């Protein structure tokens, strides 16, 4: 059975199908020789660079130079010509902070700024950056509170009623306030929420400007959300998501704010769990490379996992490549490794997969390794 035409044609080499055992999988259209690139993706919907690397990683090519701060940041001169003359842009020329964007070279900085409408995203990042120190100052790690939030037992209806509360009480209350009063309602947040808020900003920005017919947009809409599994495991995330929403609702300028709805935020975050790819340092061995954060490529999210994958994924600058590492026959399932821990013993490896991606691996290798020894 072929699934929706929508994601059927992600690559000429394979087809996404609904499987008899549930879920979707990628199957080869013909024999594929070893070394073939079956998918190359450059259009991520959102990227999150963790706080500790925010100045050390280039925001265009993700270069990293041994924890050195990247040399090129944004200044007002770089962005002033991008501001449309009639725009009610909230970027303050005298106090421009650089939107938290750092680059390895002038080339990367100008490439980044060439993206159409990029000034909208720069404005969102800048507003967040201006308010963040104050929000962070009010944040205190309250272990007791966190334990309490983590002990709630989660169900679909608990998640729904938390959002209903926001929709029917919090939003109308905020909507009635004057702008200055609104800002005083910004919640206290930590570095983790800050990074997640940037990730959502970028996702909203990219989705806003994407052709509704393009494959990335359609693949994004069809991604499976792991909201319930993830929040059931970490109930504190429900509170975390509400803080992310509240901050965005108060801060976003209308061009991007009009994209923000509760269902879309839940889809962005629910599909990030389990579908995002790690953004790793390039060119280092798996054990010694740094983990910078994560990014989402909807077209690349239909590969299943196998502990003997026939496709290897790797990053080259800001693109991800998926290369066949063995000859593949027609109709064979194409799989990648999600875990990065294939060398772990069977039980540990399967536990890691179950904890992080919410499934019990049933690949050929797991099946054969789990067989009782006679
Ligand atoms: Zn760069
Ligand atoms: Zn397995």
Short mmCIF file of C-alpha atoms and ligand atoms in Angstrom, two decimals:
data_model
loop_
_atom_site.label_atom_id
_atom_site.label_comp_id
_atom_site.label_asym_id
_atom_site.label_seq_id
_atom_site.Cartn_x
_atom_site.Cartn_y
_atom_site.Cartn_z
CA UNK A 1 0.00 0.00 0.00
CA UNK A 2 1.29 3.41 -0.88
CA UNK A 3 0.60 6.24 1.50
CA UNK A 4 -0.59 9.68 0.64
CA UNK A 5 0.89 11.07 -2.54
CA UNK A 6 2.16 13.84 -0.29
CA UNK A 7 5.31 12.15 0.86
CA UNK A 8 5.40 9.39 -1.70
CA UNK A 9 8.02 11.10 -3.85
CA UNK A 10 10.59 12.32 -1.36
CA UNK A 11 13.38 10.68 -3.36
CA UNK A 12 13.63 8.98 -6.77
CA UNK A 13 15.36 6.07 -5.01
CA UNK A 14 12.67 5.08 -2.56
CA UNK A 15 9.03 5.31 -1.75
CA UNK A 16 7.35 5.90 1.60
CA UNK A 17 4.73 3.25 2.35
CA UNK A 18 2.41 2.39 5.14
CA UNK A 19 3.51 -0.96 6.52
CA UNK A 20 1.46 -3.95 7.63
CA UNK A 21 3.04 -3.74 11.10
CA UNK A 22 2.01 -0.09 11.52
CA UNK A 23 3.90 3.10 10.86
CA UNK A 24 5.63 4.14 7.69
CA UNK A 25 8.82 2.98 6.09
CA UNK A 26 11.01 3.72 3.08
CA UNK A 27 11.38 0.99 0.43
CA UNK A 28 13.80 1.07 -2.48
CA UNK A 29 12.34 1.51 -5.97
CA UNK A 30 15.06 -0.55 -7.61
CA UNK A 31 18.55 -1.94 -6.99
CA UNK A 32 20.72 0.75 -5.45
CA UNK A 33 24.50 0.38 -5.57
CA UNK A 34 26.65 1.05 -2.51
CA UNK A 35 27.77 4.69 -2.31
CA UNK A 36 24.58 6.19 -3.80
CA UNK A 37 23.22 9.29 -2.08
CA UNK A 38 19.52 8.49 -1.73
CA UNK A 39 18.60 11.75 -0.04
CA UNK A 40 20.21 15.14 0.40
CA UNK A 41 18.35 17.70 2.49
CA UNK A 42 19.16 21.33 3.15
CA UNK A 43 15.82 22.72 4.20
CA UNK A 44 15.39 22.12 7.88
CA UNK A 45 12.25 23.55 9.43
CA UNK A 46 14.02 24.44 12.65
CA UNK A 47 17.44 24.32 14.29
CA UNK A 48 18.26 24.56 17.96
CA UNK A 49 21.82 25.30 19.01
CA UNK A 50 22.30 24.70 22.71
CA UNK A 51 23.06 27.68 24.92
CA UNK A 52 26.67 26.81 25.65
CA UNK A 53 27.48 26.75 21.92
CA UNK A 54 25.47 29.80 20.91
CA UNK A 55 28.57 31.93 20.20
CA UNK A 56 30.91 29.10 19.26
CA UNK A 57 29.05 27.63 16.31
CA UNK A 58 28.49 29.41 12.99
CA UNK A 59 24.76 29.87 12.47
CA UNK A 60 25.11 29.36 8.73
CA UNK A 61 27.52 26.45 8.19
CA UNK A 62 27.82 25.15 11.81
CA UNK A 63 31.59 25.39 11.77
CA UNK A 64 33.20 25.15 15.21
CA UNK A 65 36.68 26.19 16.21
CA UNK A 66 37.67 24.64 19.53
CA UNK A 67 35.33 26.68 21.71
CA UNK A 68 36.49 29.99 20.23
CA UNK A 69 33.82 32.64 19.85
CA UNK A 70 32.89 33.10 16.19
CA UNK A 71 34.39 36.32 14.80
CA UNK A 72 31.38 37.74 12.97
CA UNK A 73 28.22 38.83 14.63
CA UNK A 74 25.40 40.95 13.30
CA UNK A 75 25.56 44.70 13.67
CA UNK A 76 22.93 47.22 12.73
CA UNK A 77 24.71 48.11 9.47
CA UNK A 78 24.31 44.52 8.27
CA UNK A 79 20.56 44.54 8.69
CA UNK A 80 19.39 48.13 8.20
CA UNK A 81 18.92 47.77 4.45
CA UNK A 82 16.80 44.70 4.95
CA UNK A 83 14.16 46.56 6.93
CA UNK A 84 11.29 47.53 4.61
CA UNK A 85 10.75 51.31 4.75
CA UNK A 86 7.13 51.07 5.85
CA UNK A 87 7.68 48.30 8.40
CA UNK A 88 6.88 48.80 12.03
CA UNK A 89 10.12 47.02 12.88
CA UNK A 90 11.04 46.83 16.55
CA UNK A 91 14.79 46.62 15.99
CA UNK A 92 16.41 49.46 17.91
CA UNK A 93 19.27 50.94 15.80
CA UNK A 94 21.15 52.26 18.83
CA UNK A 95 20.79 49.19 21.01
CA UNK A 96 20.94 46.39 18.46
CA UNK A 97 22.37 43.34 20.22
CA UNK A 98 23.02 41.16 17.17
CA UNK A 99 20.00 38.84 17.49
CA UNK A 100 22.20 36.13 19.02
CA UNK A 101 23.56 35.20 15.59
CA UNK A 102 27.27 34.43 15.15
CA UNK A 103 29.15 33.47 12.02
CA UNK A 104 32.53 32.06 11.02
CA UNK A 105 33.05 34.43 8.09
CA UNK A 106 31.64 37.40 6.25
CA UNK A 107 30.57 34.97 3.59
CA UNK A 108 28.42 32.96 6.04
CA UNK A 109 26.96 36.12 7.53
CA UNK A 110 25.94 37.48 4.15
CA UNK A 111 24.64 34.07 2.97
CA UNK A 112 22.45 33.89 6.05
CA UNK A 113 21.08 37.38 5.46
CA UNK A 114 20.27 36.58 1.83
CA UNK A 115 17.42 34.29 2.78
CA UNK A 116 14.15 35.96 1.72
CA UNK A 117 12.38 37.84 4.54
CA UNK A 118 15.14 36.97 7.00
CA UNK A 119 14.71 40.31 8.75
CA UNK A 120 11.48 38.97 10.28
CA UNK A 121 13.39 36.18 12.02
CA UNK A 122 16.19 38.54 13.03
CA UNK A 123 13.60 40.81 14.64
CA UNK A 124 12.05 37.89 16.58
CA UNK A 125 15.47 36.75 17.84
CA UNK A 126 16.45 40.30 18.75
CA UNK A 127 13.30 40.91 20.79
CA UNK A 128 13.81 37.68 22.65
CA UNK A 129 17.45 38.50 23.29
CA UNK A 130 16.52 41.93 24.71
CA UNK A 131 14.08 40.46 27.21
CA UNK A 132 15.90 37.26 28.08
CA UNK A 133 18.31 38.59 30.77
CA UNK A 134 15.34 39.82 32.79
CA UNK A 135 13.43 36.58 32.40
CA UNK A 136 16.50 34.56 33.34
CA UNK A 137 17.17 36.69 36.41
CA UNK A 138 13.76 35.80 37.80
CA UNK A 139 14.27 32.11 37.11
CA UNK A 140 15.32 29.93 39.97
CA UNK A 141 15.89 26.24 39.89
CA UNK A 142 13.36 24.94 42.31
CA UNK A 143 13.95 21.21 42.57
CA UNK A 144 10.87 20.73 44.72
CA UNK A 145 8.68 22.46 42.15
CA UNK A 146 10.28 20.47 39.35
CA UNK A 147 9.71 17.19 41.19
CA UNK A 148 6.13 18.18 41.74
CA UNK A 149 5.63 18.96 38.05
CA UNK A 150 7.31 15.69 37.14
CA UNK A 151 5.05 13.63 39.34
CA UNK A 152 1.81 14.56 37.55
CA UNK A 153 0.44 11.57 35.72
CA UNK A 154 -0.11 12.51 32.10
CA UNK A 155 -2.91 11.60 29.75
CA UNK A 156 -4.19 13.08 26.50
CA UNK A 157 -6.96 14.87 28.40
CA UNK A 158 -4.57 16.39 30.96
CA UNK A 159 -2.48 17.85 28.13
CA UNK A 160 -5.61 19.09 26.40
CA UNK A 161 -7.03 20.76 29.50
CA UNK A 162 -3.71 22.52 30.18
CA UNK A 163 -3.92 24.08 26.73
CA UNK A 164 -7.64 24.81 27.08
CA UNK A 165 -6.80 26.79 30.19
CA UNK A 166 -4.31 28.89 28.22
CA UNK A 167 -6.77 29.36 25.38
CA UNK A 168 -9.80 30.33 27.44
CA UNK A 169 -8.23 32.17 30.38
CA UNK A 170 -4.67 33.24 29.81
CA UNK A 171 -4.95 34.50 26.20
CA UNK A 172 -8.07 36.68 26.76
CA UNK A 173 -6.45 38.15 29.88
CA UNK A 174 -3.25 39.05 27.96
CA UNK A 175 -5.20 40.36 24.97
CA UNK A 176 -6.85 42.97 27.19
CA UNK A 177 -3.57 44.40 28.43
CA UNK A 178 -1.63 47.39 27.19
CA UNK A 179 1.71 46.49 25.53
CA UNK A 180 3.84 47.49 28.55
CA UNK A 181 1.65 45.48 30.90
CA UNK A 182 1.89 42.49 28.55
CA UNK A 183 5.67 42.54 28.74
CA UNK A 184 5.45 42.46 32.53
CA UNK A 185 3.67 39.09 32.17
CA UNK A 186 6.66 37.41 30.52
CA UNK A 187 7.42 34.25 32.48
CA UNK A 188 10.74 33.45 34.14
CA UNK A 189 12.67 31.10 31.87
CA UNK A 190 16.02 29.32 31.76
CA UNK A 191 18.56 28.85 28.97
CA UNK A 192 16.75 25.69 27.85
CA UNK A 193 13.47 27.47 27.22
CA UNK A 194 15.38 30.28 25.50
CA UNK A 195 16.90 27.82 22.99
CA UNK A 196 13.58 26.10 22.45
CA UNK A 197 11.86 29.46 21.86
CA UNK A 198 14.41 30.27 19.16
CA UNK A 199 13.76 26.87 17.61
CA UNK A 200 10.01 27.54 17.50
CA UNK A 201 10.59 31.07 16.10
CA UNK A 202 12.60 29.61 13.25
CA UNK A 203 10.05 26.90 12.60
CA UNK A 204 7.21 29.44 12.46
CA UNK A 205 9.25 31.67 10.19
CA UNK A 206 10.15 28.85 7.79
CA UNK A 207 6.65 27.42 7.70
CA UNK A 208 5.19 30.85 7.07
CA UNK A 209 7.29 31.37 3.97
CA UNK A 210 7.15 27.83 2.60
CA UNK A 211 5.10 26.98 -0.49
CA UNK A 212 2.09 25.02 0.73
CA UNK A 213 2.66 22.50 -2.06
CA UNK A 214 6.35 21.89 -1.42
CA UNK A 215 7.41 18.50 -0.20
CA UNK A 216 9.01 19.83 3.00
CA UNK A 217 5.80 21.50 4.07
CA UNK A 218 3.69 18.44 3.32
CA UNK A 219 6.16 16.09 4.95
CA UNK A 220 6.22 18.31 8.05
CA UNK A 221 2.43 18.20 8.36
CA UNK A 222 2.41 14.43 8.09
CA UNK A 223 5.10 13.81 10.71
CA UNK A 224 4.01 11.71 13.63
CA UNK A 225 3.81 13.56 16.92
CA UNK A 226 5.36 11.91 19.96
CA UNK A 227 3.86 14.44 22.35
CA UNK A 228 2.04 12.00 24.59
CA UNK A 229 4.92 9.49 24.94
CA UNK A 230 7.45 12.23 25.61
CA UNK A 231 5.38 14.24 28.08
CA UNK A 232 4.27 11.05 29.85
CA UNK A 233 7.93 10.29 30.42
CA UNK A 234 8.86 13.86 31.38
CA UNK A 235 5.69 15.57 32.68
CA UNK A 236 7.62 18.78 33.41
CA UNK A 237 7.73 19.31 29.63
CA UNK A 238 4.09 20.32 29.65
CA UNK A 239 4.95 23.26 31.90
CA UNK A 240 8.03 23.96 29.76
CA UNK A 241 5.90 24.10 26.60
CA UNK A 242 3.47 26.51 28.22
CA UNK A 243 6.34 28.87 29.10
CA UNK A 244 7.55 28.68 25.50
CA UNK A 245 4.08 29.50 24.20
CA UNK A 246 3.49 32.36 26.66
CA UNK A 247 6.81 34.00 25.84
CA UNK A 248 6.17 33.78 22.11
CA UNK A 249 2.61 34.99 22.44
CA UNK A 250 3.72 38.11 24.28
CA UNK A 251 6.88 38.87 22.32
CA UNK A 252 6.39 37.95 18.69
CA UNK A 253 5.76 40.78 16.24
CA UNK A 254 2.52 40.31 14.31
CA UNK A 255 4.18 39.09 11.06
CA UNK A 256 5.32 35.91 12.83
CA UNK A 257 2.93 36.05 15.78
CA UNK A 258 -0.02 35.42 13.51
CA UNK A 259 1.45 31.99 12.75
CA UNK A 260 1.49 31.02 16.41
CA UNK A 261 -1.43 28.79 17.34
CA UNK A 262 -1.58 26.17 20.08
CA UNK A 263 -2.09 23.26 17.63
CA UNK A 264 0.90 24.36 15.53
CA UNK A 265 3.15 24.82 18.56
CA UNK A 266 2.14 21.36 19.78
CA UNK A 267 2.89 19.88 16.35
CA UNK A 268 6.28 21.63 16.13
CA UNK A 269 7.32 20.38 19.56
CA UNK A 270 5.53 17.01 19.42
CA UNK A 271 7.21 16.09 16.13
CA UNK A 272 10.60 17.36 17.24
CA UNK A 273 10.56 14.61 19.90
CA UNK A 274 11.73 11.53 18.08
CA UNK A 275 12.16 13.13 14.67
CA UNK A 276 14.92 15.68 15.19
CA UNK A 277 18.46 14.83 14.11
CA UNK A 278 21.42 15.60 16.32
CA UNK A 279 23.53 18.48 15.07
CA UNK A 280 27.04 17.17 15.63
CA UNK A 281 30.51 18.54 15.12
CA UNK A 282 31.76 17.63 11.66
CA UNK A 283 34.81 15.56 10.90
CA UNK A 284 35.43 14.07 14.36
CA UNK A 285 35.06 10.48 15.48
CA UNK A 286 31.69 9.67 17.04
CA UNK A 287 33.17 9.44 20.57
CA UNK A 288 34.94 12.79 20.51
CA UNK A 289 32.62 15.06 18.57
CA UNK A 290 30.60 17.79 20.23
CA UNK A 291 26.82 17.82 20.26
CA UNK A 292 25.68 21.34 19.29
CA UNK A 293 21.92 20.81 19.34
CA UNK A 294 19.34 19.42 16.98
CA UNK A 295 17.55 20.16 13.72
CA UNK A 296 14.47 18.88 11.95
CA UNK A 297 14.35 17.71 8.34
CA UNK A 298 10.82 16.52 7.62
CA UNK A 299 11.73 14.66 4.40
CA UNK A 300 14.42 12.71 6.22
CA UNK A 301 12.11 11.68 9.04
CA UNK A 302 10.53 8.69 7.34
CA UNK A 303 13.52 6.37 7.65
CA UNK A 304 13.12 3.70 10.26
CA UNK A 305 15.90 2.60 12.54
CA UNK A 306 17.93 -0.57 12.20
CA UNK A 307 20.89 -1.72 14.28
CA UNK A 308 22.48 -2.80 10.97
CA UNK A 309 21.48 0.22 8.89
CA UNK A 310 21.97 0.14 5.12
CA UNK A 311 22.13 3.92 4.92
CA UNK A 312 24.62 6.14 6.74
CA UNK A 313 23.74 9.74 7.50
CA UNK A 314 26.22 12.54 7.82
CA UNK A 315 26.39 16.29 7.87
CA UNK A 316 28.27 18.48 5.44
CA UNK A 317 27.97 22.13 6.49
CA UNK A 318 24.27 22.87 6.57
CA UNK A 319 23.12 19.85 4.60
CA UNK A 320 22.46 16.25 5.60
CA UNK A 321 23.33 13.39 3.28
CA UNK A 322 22.05 9.84 3.37
CA UNK A 323 24.37 7.39 1.62
CA UNK A 324 23.86 3.72 0.92
CA UNK A 325 26.59 1.72 2.67
CA UNK A 326 25.86 -1.65 1.01
CA UNK A 327 24.16 -2.76 -2.22
CA UNK A 328 20.39 -2.58 -1.76
CA UNK A 329 17.88 -4.72 -3.67
CA UNK A 330 14.56 -3.55 -5.03
CA UNK A 331 11.81 -3.35 -2.36
CA UNK A 332 14.27 -3.60 0.50
CA UNK A 333 13.56 -1.36 3.46
CA UNK A 334 15.97 1.57 3.77
CA UNK A 335 17.02 2.21 7.38
CA UNK A 336 19.35 4.49 9.25
CA UNK A 337 20.81 4.34 12.76
CA UNK A 338 19.05 6.70 15.16
CA UNK A 339 21.11 5.90 18.18
CA UNK A 340 24.81 6.40 17.51
CA UNK A 341 25.39 3.54 19.97
CA UNK A 342 25.41 0.48 17.70
CA UNK A 343 28.43 -0.91 19.50
CA UNK A 344 26.52 -1.21 22.80
CA UNK A 345 25.45 -4.67 23.95
CA UNK A 346 21.96 -5.69 22.80
CA UNK A 347 20.01 -5.02 25.99
CA UNK A 348 21.57 -1.60 26.65
CA UNK A 349 21.22 -0.57 23.03
CA UNK A 350 17.55 -1.53 22.92
CA UNK A 351 16.87 0.25 26.21
CA UNK A 352 18.52 3.40 24.84
CA UNK A 353 16.31 3.24 21.74
CA UNK A 354 13.17 2.64 23.77
CA UNK A 355 13.96 5.50 26.16
CA UNK A 356 14.81 8.00 23.44
CA UNK A 357 12.56 7.03 20.53
CA UNK A 358 9.74 5.13 22.26
CA UNK A 359 9.94 1.81 20.40
CA UNK A 360 11.21 -1.70 20.97
CA UNK A 361 13.64 -2.39 18.18
CA UNK A 362 12.64 -5.45 16.17
CA UNK A 363 15.38 -5.26 13.54
CA UNK A 364 17.05 -8.43 12.24
CA UNK A 365 20.14 -7.89 14.37
CA UNK A 366 18.10 -7.45 17.56
CA UNK A 367 15.99 -10.50 16.74
CA UNK A 368 19.02 -12.69 16.16
CA UNK A 369 20.90 -11.38 19.19
CA UNK A 370 17.91 -11.94 21.44
CA UNK A 371 17.55 -15.55 20.45
CA UNK A 372 18.19 -17.92 23.32
CA UNK A 373 21.57 -19.60 23.02
CA UNK A 374 21.34 -23.43 23.09
ZN1 LIG B 1 30.12 29.51 8.61
ZN1 LIG B 2 17.74 -3.35 16.54
#
